[in-house]
Structure formats: C-alpha cells, structure tokens
Coordinates of C-alpha atoms in Angstrom, one line a residue:
Chain A
M948 CA -0.3 0.1 -0.2
V949 CA 3.0 1.8 1.2
H950 CA 3.6 2.5 -2.6
Q951 CA 0.8 5.1 -3.5
T952 CA 1.5 7.5 -0.4
L953 CA 5.3 7.1 -2.5
E954 CA 3.6 8.2 -5.6
R955 CA 2.7 11.8 -5.0
P956 CA 5.7 13.6 -4.9
A957 CA 5.8 12.7 -8.4
G958 CA 2.1 12.4 -8.9
A959 CA 1.8 16.1 -11.1
G960 CA 3.6 14.3 -14.1
K961 CA 1.6 11.2 -13.8
P962 CA -1.7 12.5 -15.3
A963 CA -0.5 13.2 -18.5
R964 CA 1.1 9.5 -19.7
E965 CA -2.1 8.0 -19.1
Q966 CA -3.6 10.6 -21.3
G967 CA -1.4 9.0 -24.0
Q968 CA -3.0 5.7 -23.8
P969 CA -6.6 6.0 -22.4
R970 CA -7.4 2.4 -21.2
R971 CA -11.1 0.9 -21.1
R972 CA -11.9 1.6 -17.2
Y973 CA -12.3 4.5 -17.5
R974 CA -14.9 3.9 -20.8
Y975 CA -17.7 5.8 -18.8
G976 CA -16.7 8.7 -19.5
E977 CA -17.5 8.5 -23.2
R978 CA -19.8 11.4 -22.5
P979 CA -17.5 13.8 -21.4
G980 CA -20.2 16.6 -20.3
L981 CA -20.7 14.3 -17.5
A982 CA -17.4 14.0 -16.3
Y983 CA -17.5 17.8 -16.1
L984 CA -21.0 17.6 -14.3
F985 CA -19.1 15.4 -11.7
L986 CA -16.3 17.4 -11.9
S987 CA -18.8 21.0 -11.6
P988 CA -18.4 21.6 -7.9
W989 CA -14.3 21.3 -8.1
I990 CA -14.4 23.6 -10.9
A991 CA -16.5 26.6 -9.4
G992 CA -14.2 26.1 -6.1
A993 CA -11.1 26.0 -8.8
L994 CA -12.3 29.3 -10.5
V995 CA -13.6 31.5 -7.4
L996 CA -11.5 30.0 -4.6
T997 CA -8.0 28.9 -6.2
I998 CA -7.6 30.7 -9.9
G999 CA -9.3 33.6 -9.2
P1000 CA -7.8 34.9 -5.6
M1001 CA -4.4 33.6 -6.7
L1002 CA -4.5 36.1 -9.4
A1003 CA -6.1 38.5 -6.9
S1004 CA -3.4 38.3 -4.9
L1005 CA -1.0 38.8 -7.3
Y1006 CA -2.6 42.1 -7.8
L1007 CA -3.1 42.9 -4.6
S1008 CA 0.6 42.9 -3.6
F1009 CA 1.4 45.7 -5.6
T1010 CA -1.2 47.6 -3.9
D1011 CA -1.8 49.4 -1.5
Y1012 CA -5.0 48.3 0.2
D1013 CA -6.6 48.6 3.3
L1014 CA -9.6 46.8 2.4
F1015 CA -12.1 50.1 2.3
T1016 CA -10.8 52.0 -0.3
T1017 CA -9.7 50.5 -4.0
P1018 CA -6.9 50.0 -4.4
Q1019 CA -3.4 51.9 -4.8
W1020 CA -1.2 50.3 -6.9
V1021 CA 2.9 50.8 -5.7
G1022 CA 4.9 48.5 -8.4
L1023 CA 7.1 46.4 -6.8
D1024 CA 7.1 48.8 -3.4
N1025 CA 5.2 46.0 -0.8
Y1026 CA 8.9 44.1 -1.6
R1027 CA 11.1 46.5 -1.7
R1028 CA 9.3 47.6 2.0
L1029 CA 9.7 44.3 2.9
F1030 CA 13.5 43.9 2.2
T1031 CA 14.8 47.5 2.9
D1032 CA 12.6 49.0 5.6
D1033 CA 11.3 46.4 7.8
P1034 CA 13.2 45.1 10.5
R1035 CA 10.3 42.9 12.3
F1036 CA 9.4 41.1 8.9
L1037 CA 13.4 40.0 8.7
A1038 CA 12.9 38.9 12.3
S1039 CA 9.3 37.1 11.2
V1040 CA 11.8 35.7 7.9
G1041 CA 14.5 34.7 10.8
V1042 CA 11.6 33.2 13.6
T1043 CA 10.5 30.6 10.7
L1044 CA 13.6 29.6 9.4
R1045 CA 14.9 29.0 12.9
Y1046 CA 11.8 27.4 13.2
V1047 CA 11.8 25.0 10.1
L1048 CA 15.2 24.7 10.5
I1049 CA 15.0 23.3 14.0
S1050 CA 12.2 21.7 14.2
T1051 CA 11.5 19.3 10.8
P1052 CA 14.5 16.9 11.6
L1053 CA 14.1 16.5 15.7
K1054 CA 10.6 15.5 14.1
L1055 CA 11.9 13.0 11.7
I1056 CA 14.3 11.4 13.8
A1057 CA 12.4 11.1 16.8
A1058 CA 9.6 9.7 14.3
L1059 CA 12.1 6.8 12.5
A1060 CA 13.7 5.9 16.3
V1061 CA 10.6 5.1 17.5
A1062 CA 9.4 3.4 14.3
M1063 CA 12.0 1.5 14.5
L1064 CA 11.8 0.6 18.0
L1065 CA 8.2 -0.1 17.2
N1066 CA 9.2 -2.3 13.8
R1067 CA 10.7 -5.1 16.4
V1068 CA 7.8 -5.2 18.8
T1069 CA 4.9 -7.9 17.6
R1070 CA 2.7 -7.8 20.8
G1071 CA 1.1 -5.0 21.4
S1072 CA 2.1 -2.5 18.5
G1073 CA -1.3 -1.2 17.2
F1074 CA -1.9 0.2 21.2
Y1075 CA 1.5 1.7 20.8
R1076 CA 0.9 3.3 17.2
S1077 CA -2.0 4.4 19.0
A1078 CA -0.5 5.7 21.5
F1079 CA 2.4 7.6 19.8
Y1080 CA -0.1 9.3 16.9
A1081 CA -2.6 10.7 19.9
P1082 CA -0.3 14.0 19.7
S1083 CA -1.1 14.2 16.6
L1084 CA -4.0 14.7 16.5
L1085 CA -4.4 16.9 19.8
G1086 CA -1.8 19.3 18.8
A1087 CA -3.2 21.0 16.4
S1088 CA -6.0 22.9 19.0
A1089 CA -5.3 25.6 20.5
A1090 CA -5.8 24.3 23.9
I1091 CA -3.1 21.8 23.5
A1092 CA -0.6 25.1 23.4
I1093 CA -2.6 26.7 26.4
V1094 CA -1.1 23.7 27.8
W1095 CA 2.4 24.3 26.7
R1096 CA 2.5 27.7 28.0
L1097 CA 1.3 27.2 31.1
I1098 CA 3.5 24.4 31.6
F1099 CA 6.5 26.3 30.0
D1100 CA 5.2 29.1 32.0
N1101 CA 7.7 31.4 34.8
Q1102 CA 7.0 29.4 38.0
G1103 CA 5.2 26.2 35.8
I1104 CA 6.5 22.5 36.0
V1105 CA 9.6 23.0 34.0
D1106 CA 10.5 26.2 35.4
N1107 CA 10.6 25.0 38.9
G1108 CA 11.7 21.4 38.3
L1109 CA 15.1 23.2 36.9
S1110 CA 14.9 25.8 39.7
A1111 CA 15.1 23.0 42.0
I1112 CA 18.6 21.7 40.3
G1113 CA 19.5 24.8 40.6
I1114 CA 19.2 26.5 37.2
H1115 CA 16.9 29.8 37.2
T1116 CA 15.3 30.1 34.0
G1117 CA 12.2 32.6 34.9
G1118 CA 10.5 30.6 32.7
W1119 CA 11.0 29.9 28.8
V1120 CA 7.9 31.4 27.2
A1121 CA 8.9 34.7 29.1
S1122 CA 12.7 34.5 27.8
P1123 CA 13.3 35.7 24.2
R1124 CA 15.9 33.4 24.3
Y1125 CA 13.7 30.1 24.9
A1126 CA 10.1 30.6 23.7
L1127 CA 10.4 29.3 20.7
L1128 CA 11.7 26.4 21.9
V1129 CA 8.7 25.9 23.6
I1130 CA 6.8 26.4 20.4
V1131 CA 9.7 23.9 18.6
A1132 CA 8.9 21.5 21.9
L1133 CA 5.2 21.7 20.3
A1134 CA 6.0 20.4 16.9
V1135 CA 8.2 17.6 18.1
W1136 CA 5.7 16.2 20.3
Q1137 CA 3.5 15.8 17.1
F1138 CA 5.8 13.0 15.7
G1139 CA 2.5 10.5 15.7
A1140 CA 2.1 10.9 11.9
P1141 CA 4.9 10.6 10.3
M1142 CA 6.2 7.9 13.0
V1143 CA 3.5 5.9 11.3
I1144 CA 3.8 6.7 7.7
F1145 CA 7.9 5.0 9.0
L1146 CA 6.4 2.2 9.9
A1147 CA 4.7 1.6 7.0
G1148 CA 7.9 1.8 5.3
L1149 CA 9.7 -0.4 6.7
K1150 CA 7.6 -3.1 7.2
Q1151 CA 7.9 -3.1 3.1
I1152 CA 11.4 -3.4 3.4
P1153 CA 12.1 -7.1 2.7
Q1154 CA 13.2 -9.3 5.0
E1155 CA 16.0 -11.1 2.6
L1156 CA 17.6 -8.2 2.4
Y1157 CA 18.6 -7.6 6.4
D1158 CA 19.3 -11.5 6.0
A1159 CA 21.6 -10.9 3.8
S1160 CA 23.3 -8.3 5.5
S1161 CA 23.6 -10.2 9.0
V1162 CA 25.4 -13.5 6.5
D1163 CA 28.2 -10.6 5.6
G1164 CA 28.3 -10.4 9.6
A1165 CA 26.8 -6.2 9.1
G1166 CA 26.8 -4.5 12.2
W1167 CA 23.6 -2.3 12.9
W1168 CA 25.3 0.3 11.9
R1169 CA 26.2 -0.9 8.7
T1170 CA 22.4 -2.2 8.4
F1171 CA 20.7 1.0 8.8
R1172 CA 23.3 2.9 6.9
S1173 CA 23.2 0.5 3.5
V1174 CA 20.0 -1.3 3.8
T1175 CA 16.8 0.6 5.8
L1176 CA 17.9 3.8 5.1
P1177 CA 18.3 3.6 0.9
M1178 CA 15.0 1.4 1.3
L1179 CA 13.4 4.2 3.2
S1180 CA 14.2 6.8 1.1
P1181 CA 10.9 7.7 -0.2
V1182 CA 9.3 7.7 2.6
I1183 CA 12.1 10.1 4.3
F1184 CA 11.9 12.3 1.1
F1185 CA 8.0 12.3 2.0
N1186 CA 7.8 13.0 5.1
L1187 CA 10.7 15.6 4.8
V1188 CA 8.6 17.5 1.9
L1189 CA 4.9 17.1 4.0
E1190 CA 7.2 18.1 7.6
M1191 CA 9.2 21.4 5.6
I1192 CA 6.0 22.7 4.0
H1193 CA 3.9 22.6 6.9
A1194 CA 6.3 23.8 9.3
F1195 CA 6.9 27.0 7.0
Q1196 CA 2.6 27.2 7.5
S1197 CA 2.5 26.6 11.1
F1198 CA 0.2 29.6 13.1
T1199 CA -1.8 27.6 16.0
G1200 CA 1.4 27.0 18.6
A1201 CA 2.8 30.2 17.9
F1202 CA 0.0 32.5 18.2
V1203 CA -1.1 31.3 21.3
V1204 CA 2.2 31.1 22.9
S1205 CA 3.2 34.5 22.4
G1206 CA -0.5 35.9 23.6
G1207 CA -1.4 37.0 19.6
R1208 CA 2.1 39.5 19.7
G1209 CA 4.7 36.9 18.8
G1210 CA 6.5 38.1 21.7
P1211 CA 8.8 38.6 23.8
S1212 CA 11.3 41.3 21.3
D1213 CA 9.6 39.2 18.4
S1214 CA 11.1 36.2 19.1
T1215 CA 8.3 33.6 18.5
L1216 CA 6.8 36.4 15.2
F1217 CA 6.1 33.6 12.9
Y1218 CA 5.9 34.7 9.5
T1219 CA 2.4 33.7 9.6
L1220 CA 1.7 35.7 12.7
Y1221 CA 2.9 39.1 11.1
L1222 CA 1.1 38.3 8.0
Y1223 CA -1.5 37.7 9.7
D1224 CA -1.7 40.6 12.2
N1225 CA -0.6 42.9 8.8
A1226 CA -3.9 41.9 7.0
F1227 CA -6.2 41.5 9.9
S1228 CA -4.8 44.4 12.7
N1229 CA -3.5 46.3 10.5
F1230 CA -4.8 45.9 8.1
R1231 CA -2.6 46.8 5.4
M1232 CA -3.7 43.8 3.0
G1233 CA -1.7 45.1 0.0
Y1234 CA 1.6 44.5 2.4
A1235 CA 0.1 41.0 3.9
S1236 CA -0.1 40.0 -0.1
A1237 CA 3.1 40.4 -1.0
M1238 CA 4.4 38.1 2.2
A1239 CA 2.3 35.9 1.2
W1240 CA 3.9 35.5 -2.3
A1241 CA 7.2 35.9 -0.9
L1242 CA 6.4 32.8 1.0
L1243 CA 5.0 31.5 -1.6
L1244 CA 8.3 31.6 -4.0
V1245 CA 10.0 30.5 -1.3
I1246 CA 8.0 27.5 -0.5
A1247 CA 8.0 26.2 -4.2
A1248 CA 12.1 26.8 -4.2
V1249 CA 12.7 24.8 -0.7
T1250 CA 10.2 22.4 -2.3
A1251 CA 11.9 22.4 -5.9
V1252 CA 15.5 21.9 -4.7
L1253 CA 14.2 19.1 -2.4
F1254 CA 13.4 17.2 -5.6
G1255 CA 16.6 18.3 -7.3
T1256 CA 18.4 16.6 -4.7
S1257 CA 16.7 13.4 -4.7
R1258 CA 17.5 12.3 -7.5
R1259 CA 20.9 12.1 -6.0
W1260 CA 19.7 10.1 -2.6
V1261 CA 16.0 8.7 -2.6
Y1262 CA 16.2 5.1 -4.1
Y1263 CA 13.5 3.7 -6.1
A1264 CA 13.6 0.0 -5.7
G1265 CA 13.3 -2.2 -8.9
D1266 CA 12.8 1.4 -10.9
D1267 CA 15.8 2.7 -12.3
S1268 CA 13.8 4.1 -14.6
R1269 CA 13.2 6.9 -12.5
Chain B
M284 CA 4.3 -24.1 26.0
T285 CA 7.5 -24.8 28.0
T286 CA 9.3 -25.4 25.5
I287 CA 8.6 -23.1 22.9
T288 CA 9.4 -20.9 26.2
A289 CA 12.8 -22.5 26.6
A290 CA 13.3 -21.8 22.5
V291 CA 13.5 -18.2 23.6
P292 CA 17.1 -17.5 24.8
V293 CA 16.7 -15.2 28.4
A294 CA 18.5 -12.7 27.0
R295 CA 16.4 -12.0 24.5
R296 CA 13.4 -12.3 26.6
I297 CA 14.6 -9.4 28.7
R298 CA 15.6 -7.6 26.1
R299 CA 12.1 -7.5 24.9
I300 CA 10.7 -7.2 28.6
L301 CA 12.9 -3.8 28.3
L302 CA 11.6 -2.7 25.3
H303 CA 8.4 -2.9 26.0
L304 CA 9.2 -0.6 29.1
A305 CA 10.9 1.8 27.3
M306 CA 8.0 1.8 25.0
I307 CA 5.7 2.3 27.8
A308 CA 7.3 5.1 29.8
T309 CA 7.7 6.9 26.5
I310 CA 4.2 6.7 25.9
C311 CA 3.7 8.1 29.7
V312 CA 6.0 11.3 29.6
L313 CA 4.6 12.0 25.8
L314 CA 1.2 12.0 27.1
Y315 CA 2.0 13.5 30.8
P316 CA 0.7 16.9 29.3
V317 CA -2.0 15.5 28.7
A318 CA -2.9 14.1 31.8
W319 CA -1.8 17.1 33.0
L320 CA -4.7 19.2 31.5
I321 CA -6.9 16.8 32.8
A322 CA -5.8 16.5 36.2
S323 CA -5.4 20.6 36.5
S324 CA -9.3 20.9 35.5
F325 CA -9.8 20.2 38.6
K326 CA -7.8 21.5 41.2
P327 CA -8.2 24.8 42.5
A328 CA -7.1 27.6 40.7
S329 CA -3.8 28.2 42.8
E330 CA -3.0 24.5 42.3
I331 CA -2.5 24.7 38.2
L332 CA 0.7 26.0 37.3
S333 CA 2.7 25.3 39.5
G334 CA 1.3 21.7 40.6
A335 CA 3.9 19.3 39.2
S336 CA 1.6 16.4 40.8
L337 CA -0.8 14.5 39.2
W338 CA -3.4 14.1 42.2
P339 CA -4.8 17.4 43.2
S340 CA -4.8 18.1 47.0
R341 CA -8.2 18.4 46.7
I342 CA -11.1 18.0 43.9
V343 CA -13.3 20.5 43.2
L344 CA -15.5 21.5 39.9
S345 CA -15.3 25.2 40.3
N346 CA -13.3 25.2 37.1
Y347 CA -16.5 23.4 35.5
T348 CA -18.7 25.7 35.9
E349 CA -17.5 28.8 36.3
V350 CA -17.4 27.7 32.0
F351 CA -20.5 26.6 32.5
A352 CA -21.8 29.9 33.3
G353 CA -20.4 31.1 30.1
V354 CA -18.4 33.9 28.7
A355 CA -19.1 37.3 27.3
G356 CA -22.4 36.8 28.1
V357 CA -22.6 33.7 25.6
S358 CA -23.2 29.9 26.9
V359 CA -20.3 27.4 25.7
W360 CA -23.4 25.4 24.6
R361 CA -23.4 28.2 22.0
F362 CA -19.9 27.9 21.2
A363 CA -19.7 24.0 21.4
F364 CA -23.2 24.1 18.7
N365 CA -21.0 26.3 16.6
S366 CA -18.5 24.0 16.5
L367 CA -20.6 21.2 15.6
L368 CA -22.6 23.1 12.4
I369 CA -19.2 24.2 11.4
S370 CA -17.3 21.2 11.4
V371 CA -20.7 18.4 9.9
G372 CA -21.3 21.2 7.1
A373 CA -17.2 20.5 6.8
V374 CA -17.9 16.6 6.6
I375 CA -20.8 16.9 4.3
G376 CA -19.1 19.5 1.9
N377 CA -16.5 17.4 1.9
V378 CA -17.7 13.8 1.5
V379 CA -19.8 15.2 -1.4
S380 CA -18.1 17.5 -3.8
C381 CA -14.8 15.8 -3.6
S382 CA -16.3 11.8 -3.9
L383 CA -17.7 13.3 -7.2
A384 CA -14.9 14.8 -8.7
A385 CA -12.9 12.2 -7.5
Y386 CA -14.9 9.7 -9.7
A387 CA -14.6 11.7 -12.2
F388 CA -11.0 11.7 -11.8
A389 CA -10.8 7.8 -11.8
W390 CA -13.6 6.7 -13.5
M391 CA -14.2 8.6 -16.5
R392 CA -12.0 10.1 -19.5
F393 CA -12.2 13.6 -21.2
R394 CA -9.7 16.1 -22.7
L395 CA -8.6 18.2 -19.6
R396 CA -7.8 15.2 -16.9
G397 CA -4.2 15.2 -17.0
P398 CA -3.8 19.2 -16.9
M399 CA -6.8 19.3 -14.3
F400 CA -5.6 16.5 -12.2
A401 CA -2.1 18.6 -12.1
F402 CA -3.2 21.8 -11.1
M403 CA -5.7 19.7 -8.1
I404 CA -2.7 18.4 -6.8
G405 CA -0.7 21.3 -6.7
T406 CA -3.2 23.2 -4.6
I407 CA -2.3 20.7 -2.4
M408 CA 1.0 22.7 -1.3
L409 CA -0.4 26.1 -2.1
P410 CA -0.2 28.1 1.7
V411 CA -3.8 29.1 2.4
H412 CA -2.4 32.8 2.8
V413 CA -1.7 33.1 -0.9
L414 CA -5.7 32.8 -0.7
L415 CA -7.2 34.4 2.4
I416 CA -7.0 38.2 1.8
P417 CA -9.0 37.5 -2.0
Q418 CA -11.0 35.2 -0.1
Y419 CA -11.8 37.2 1.8
T420 CA -13.0 40.1 0.3
I421 CA -15.0 37.9 -1.4
F422 CA -16.9 36.6 1.8
Q423 CA -17.4 39.8 2.8
S424 CA -18.9 41.2 -0.3
L425 CA -21.4 38.4 -0.5
G426 CA -22.2 40.1 3.0
M427 CA -21.1 36.3 4.8
I428 CA -18.9 37.5 7.4
D429 CA -19.9 36.3 11.1
T430 CA -21.8 33.3 9.4
I431 CA -20.4 29.6 9.1
W432 CA -20.6 30.4 5.8
P433 CA -16.3 30.8 4.6
L434 CA -15.8 28.3 6.6
V435 CA -18.1 25.5 5.3
L436 CA -18.9 26.0 1.3
P437 CA -15.2 26.0 0.6
K438 CA -15.9 22.6 1.4
L439 CA -19.0 22.1 -0.7
L440 CA -16.8 23.0 -3.7
A441 CA -13.9 20.5 -3.0
T442 CA -11.4 23.2 -2.3
D443 CA -9.8 19.7 0.1
A444 CA -7.8 18.8 -2.1
F445 CA -5.7 16.2 -0.3
F446 CA -8.9 14.4 0.4
I447 CA -10.0 14.3 -3.6
F448 CA -6.2 12.6 -4.1
M449 CA -6.9 9.9 -1.3
I450 CA -10.3 9.0 -3.3
V451 CA -8.8 9.1 -6.4
Q452 CA -5.9 6.9 -5.1
F453 CA -8.6 4.8 -3.7
M454 CA -11.4 4.0 -6.6
R455 CA -8.2 3.8 -8.7
G456 CA -7.5 0.1 -7.1
L457 CA -10.5 -1.2 -7.2
P458 CA -11.5 -4.3 -9.6
R459 CA -12.3 -2.4 -13.3
E460 CA -14.1 -5.7 -14.2
L461 CA -17.0 -4.7 -11.4
G462 CA -17.0 -1.7 -13.6
D463 CA -17.9 -3.4 -16.9
A464 CA -20.3 -5.5 -15.4
A465 CA -22.3 -2.3 -13.9
R466 CA -21.8 -1.4 -18.2
I467 CA -23.0 -5.2 -18.9
D468 CA -26.3 -4.6 -16.4
G469 CA -27.1 -1.4 -18.1
C470 CA -26.0 1.3 -15.9
G471 CA -24.9 4.9 -17.1
P472 CA -22.0 6.1 -15.1
I473 CA -24.2 8.3 -12.9
R474 CA -25.9 4.7 -11.5
A475 CA -22.2 2.6 -11.4
F476 CA -21.0 5.9 -9.6
L477 CA -24.4 5.8 -6.9
Y478 CA -24.4 2.4 -6.6
V479 CA -21.4 0.2 -7.1
V480 CA -17.9 2.8 -6.9
L481 CA -19.9 5.0 -3.9
P482 CA -20.2 1.6 -1.7
L483 CA -17.1 0.4 -2.2
S484 CA -15.3 3.7 -1.4
K485 CA -17.4 3.6 2.2
P486 CA -13.2 3.3 3.4
A487 CA -11.9 6.0 2.2
L488 CA -15.3 8.1 2.4
V489 CA -15.0 6.8 6.4
T490 CA -11.4 8.4 6.6
T491 CA -12.2 11.9 4.9
A492 CA -15.2 12.8 7.3
I493 CA -13.0 11.8 10.6
F494 CA -10.5 13.5 9.5
T495 CA -12.2 16.4 8.3
F496 CA -13.9 16.8 11.4
I497 CA -11.1 16.3 13.3
W498 CA -9.2 19.2 11.3
S499 CA -12.5 22.1 11.2
W500 CA -12.6 21.2 15.3
N501 CA -9.1 22.4 15.7
D502 CA -9.2 24.5 12.7
F503 CA -7.9 28.2 13.8
L504 CA -6.6 30.6 11.7
S505 CA -9.6 30.5 9.2
Q506 CA -12.3 30.4 12.2
L507 CA -9.8 33.7 13.7
I508 CA -10.4 35.5 10.7
Y509 CA -14.2 34.5 9.9
L510 CA -15.7 34.8 13.2
N511 CA -16.0 38.4 14.7
S512 CA -18.9 38.4 17.4
P513 CA -18.9 36.2 20.5
E514 CA -22.3 34.4 19.2
T515 CA -21.0 32.7 16.4
Y516 CA -17.5 32.1 18.3
T517 CA -15.9 28.5 17.7
M518 CA -14.3 26.8 21.3
P519 CA -11.1 27.8 19.6
L520 CA -12.2 30.8 19.9
A521 CA -14.0 30.6 23.0
L522 CA -11.0 29.7 24.3
R523 CA -9.1 32.6 23.3
L524 CA -11.6 34.5 25.6
F525 CA -10.2 32.7 28.6
I526 CA -6.8 33.5 28.3
D527 CA -7.4 37.3 27.5
Q528 CA -9.0 36.9 31.2
T529 CA -5.3 37.2 32.2
G530 CA -4.3 36.4 35.8
E531 CA -3.6 33.3 37.7
S532 CA -7.3 33.1 39.4
S533 CA -9.0 32.8 35.4
Y534 CA -6.6 29.5 34.9
G535 CA -9.5 27.5 36.5
A536 CA -12.1 27.9 33.9
M537 CA -8.8 28.0 30.9
V538 CA -7.7 24.5 31.8
A539 CA -11.3 23.1 31.9
M540 CA -12.0 25.7 28.8
S541 CA -9.3 23.8 27.1
V542 CA -10.6 20.3 28.4
L543 CA -14.1 20.3 26.8
T544 CA -12.6 21.7 23.6
L545 CA -10.4 18.4 22.8
L546 CA -13.7 16.1 24.7
P547 CA -14.4 15.6 20.9
I548 CA -11.1 15.4 19.3
A549 CA -10.2 12.3 22.2
L550 CA -13.3 10.8 22.2
F551 CA -12.9 11.0 18.0
F552 CA -9.9 9.3 18.8
V553 CA -10.4 6.8 20.8
A554 CA -13.4 5.2 18.7
F555 CA -11.2 5.5 15.3
Q556 CA -7.7 5.1 16.3
R557 CA -7.0 2.2 14.0
L558 CA -8.8 3.3 11.1
L559 CA -6.9 7.5 11.5
V560 CA -3.4 5.4 11.8
Q561 CA -3.9 3.8 8.8
G562 CA -5.7 6.1 6.8
V563 CA -2.4 8.1 7.9
S564 CA -0.1 5.7 7.0
T565 CA -1.6 4.3 3.2
S566 CA -2.2 8.1 2.3
G567 CA -0.2 10.5 3.8
L568 CA -2.4 12.2 5.6
K569 CA -1.4 14.1 8.8
G570 CA -2.6 14.3 12.4

C-alpha cells in the first residue's frame, strides 16, 4: 500500500502519461459532458476560490489596500519595503527559518527512531502506534498550545523542576532565548504522524535484505546505513517535503503561546503570525499579500530544491528509470 | 508451551521486556501534558500553574461551573454548537464534493483530465495564506463574515484537494471488472457511481469524514479571521476569551475549557484510532 504514498510527489507527471494511452476502465467517460458535471463543484471552487484569489492576491501585492478603499498601485514598493525597511519582517523570516530548520529534523528523527523500535515489537504494536499517534491529532488544537504555555511559564512545571536542580530560567515562555523552543517542543511532540508513515515504509523492506546483511557480518549501524536508509529514502523524502511545507505555515501554536503578539521581543513572531497581524489587525492587505507571495515562492523554491537533490539520495527499488 | 518458552533465549526475552518498558515509559512522558491538563481542570486555581503532581490536593468542580456560566454573555453550549455546525457542514461538503470529483478523475475519460489533475495536485502544496485575503474580500462582499458560510462553502466546492487525491487513489484500486459488469447490466456512469463505486469506496469516505471533522474542530486561523462576534465563536475561539482574562484566578476556567475543547477529538480518536492510523499510513494524511 505504501507505494501509493510515494507516488504523490511524482503525481503531477502521472496523468499526462495516462492521458496518452486511455484504458478500457475509463470508458464510462465516453460522454465527457458528464465528467464535467461530476467535476462542477470542484471546477467552481478552483475558479472562484483558488485561481481567482491567486490572481487577485498577486495583483494586491503590488498595491496599497486597506480593505475599505480601492487598491492603489504602488509597483514593487511592498516587496522593496519588506526587505529593506521592515525589521519585524526580517525578524519573522529569521524566526520561521530557525523553527523549520530545528523542528523538522528533530521531529523526523524522533519519528524514525520510534518507528524502528516499534517495527521490532510484535505484541501490542497496535496500541503503541495509536498512543504515539495521539499527540499528532490533539496537538493541532489551541487547547494543547495553552497547556504548553502553562507548563513552560514562569513558575510553571518546567521552570520549577529546573529551579529544583539549581537552574533558574524565569520561565521559557517569557524568555526571548527560549520561547521559540517551547513551540519547537510542541511540534516535535507531534511526531506520530510521520512515524506511522515511516512504520508502513519499514514494513515494506524485504526481510531477505536484512538476512543478507547479517550473513555478510554487518553490524547494526552498517545495516542501518546500507539497507534501512536507502530502502526508506522515498518515505524519508515524502515526510521531509510534507513536514517542511507544514512547518513554514504553522500558526496556532505560535499564536496561542505568544498570546497573539509573537513576543517576547518578536522571538516567536512566526511569518504567518506577522502576515495575519498585517492583514487583519492593521488592514495592510496589499503588504500582507506581498508577504503571502514571498512565502509561496520560498516554499516552491525549497520544494523544488528538495526534488532536485532527491535524484541523488532517493532510491526507488526495482525502478531504475526514475 | 514450556518447550517454546525455553526455546527463546533468556537474554532475548529480557531485551524484549526492556523494549516494552521503554515504550511504555516514553508514552507516559508523551501523554503527561494531556494527563496534567485533565488533572489540573479539577484543581483549585492556585494549584494549577506550579503543581507537577497529577493528583489535586482536593477535587473541585468550580472550574467547570465557571466555564458553564459562560463568557462574554455567551454560553459554552453555543460555542460547542457553532463548532459542531461548522464541522458537520464541512464533513458533508467534503464527502459529497470530493467523491464526485474523485470519481471523474479516477473513472472517467475527458480531454482536460491531465491538466486538471495536475492542477488539483498542485493546490495541495499551495499555502492558504496566498488565498486568504482575496477570499476574505469575496466573503465580505457576499455579507458572509460572522457566519458559518466562509468555513463550510469552500468544502462544498471541493477545495480540500488532499481528500480528492486520497479518494482517487482508492477508486483507482477498485477492480475494473466491476465497471464492466455494471455496464453490461445497463448502468450508466451515474448509476455506476451511486451503486458500485461509492459503496465500495466507503473506507476512503469514512477516513475523509473523520479527518475533516477533526481538522475543522481544531481549525484556528480561518475561524479567527471569519468569526468576529462572541455569539458566532467556536470552541477554539472561545478558549481565547478565557486566555484573555489574565491573572492566576482565571487559569481554572481556561484549563477546564481546554479539556472541553479537546473532548470531541479525544472521543473520535478513541473510537476510530485504528482507522485514523491506517488513513495516515496509506495516504500520508497528517494529524
């Protein structure tokens, strides 16, 4: 089943191939009008809620717009201001990059480590999988972000615990140095979703490879590097792309932990938080649109780079053509 | 029985027991924040912040009575009803519109299928922030701000491409002989959809429904944007009202409200955990 998961990154190229050689199973569509009827809700949504807004937000990003008066064309002014005249924007970029670069690897390493342990368990694995996955569902809720805020607050459990062994932090949430780590911890805590995907990938690796490796006298580390990692690389790639995109857009945790302000001293001013603030608190809609497009371009660039490097390290078993 | 036990070396059995102990210890650490939250909701407000212990010195229900007294003149039942309305609306919208689109992509042949499918996949990667502001102006000009429509209508128009893709993958896996048989029996595409493909796609549809419910219930950003007056607030937004009442005395209500917000997700999780985990591992849906 897991190969379906892996098809997704390459999915964009897939239909073109199928279109060239229509197969019998599609003959229900011999009246194409009917297909468009089935698709009509989606087509309406794509036009009105996706393509239209995309073009509109691209246009708005070149304007001064406050939601109440007509947009004024200002050319590249918004973009210029972002990068040369707005220290808070640069701060939000820094915070977000730090968050993505710290939380994504930590989350994936935790997910892989636990998945590998779970893969060796025969009894009770269903229970374990569910228990490890639970935080992934609960953690998206604002309620859990509040728990994090309370636990890491001044005089909170973590602060008190550290004080007991002589480390005085004065609370992580209020500290510009550590506040971001609270949100990182919240993200890493939700390692269950990638873990479940890793586990499905591990189950697909043929036992013969491990047997052969053990006959060759390979130790644990060697086997991990030469069998597990390459065989798992498509799943690692998939999780990496998804978690990166996800991390770039995270909002709820930062909003709740920082009380909606990205503090202390902008140390948790996530990109999306600053975007929201510009658009819906200060009604600088044109400026926020420019931010949204900058985000889109960065995510597209990062994804493209990941896909580019994937040729070197992602190994698809039994398919040398890819 | 004894021979089997004897066949397993003692060292390996000890290692296996240690592995289980390590897992259970990890789970205890992982779920400690959740347990702490539930325990704290029964503690006197003054004990909540610093108390690492799970057991309250005395069990109080005042946090919950305070929550049920309402906030900003609105009852908690109202918030829960708003959340429920949006989540159920989103579930219906997603299941209906996504299964229609998925059927066309998976089982029908038409000229624009390739480019449309590619576009649909592309929208999975699209950050919502790019669409947020124009969508807001659209819903504003339609007079839909402060109603449930901006949160439900997009689902009716199949904007969650993730689910379309998942259902397409599932429908493609159905044996094509079924389609041929239905055709021989005189079924047109619509009847084949209703009586053959749709019933067989139930696992994918159920997964879609459950994830849509949980995501809509958890959703924060779009509810924050579209809902402005307390009467239309959902549970996560109402939670914010409790946060805003600063001071140690209000922690009790905030914690109790957090528990109530998590309750439906926790119940869904307990009821469907097998399905949820399966949904993630086969389709890559995330929490």
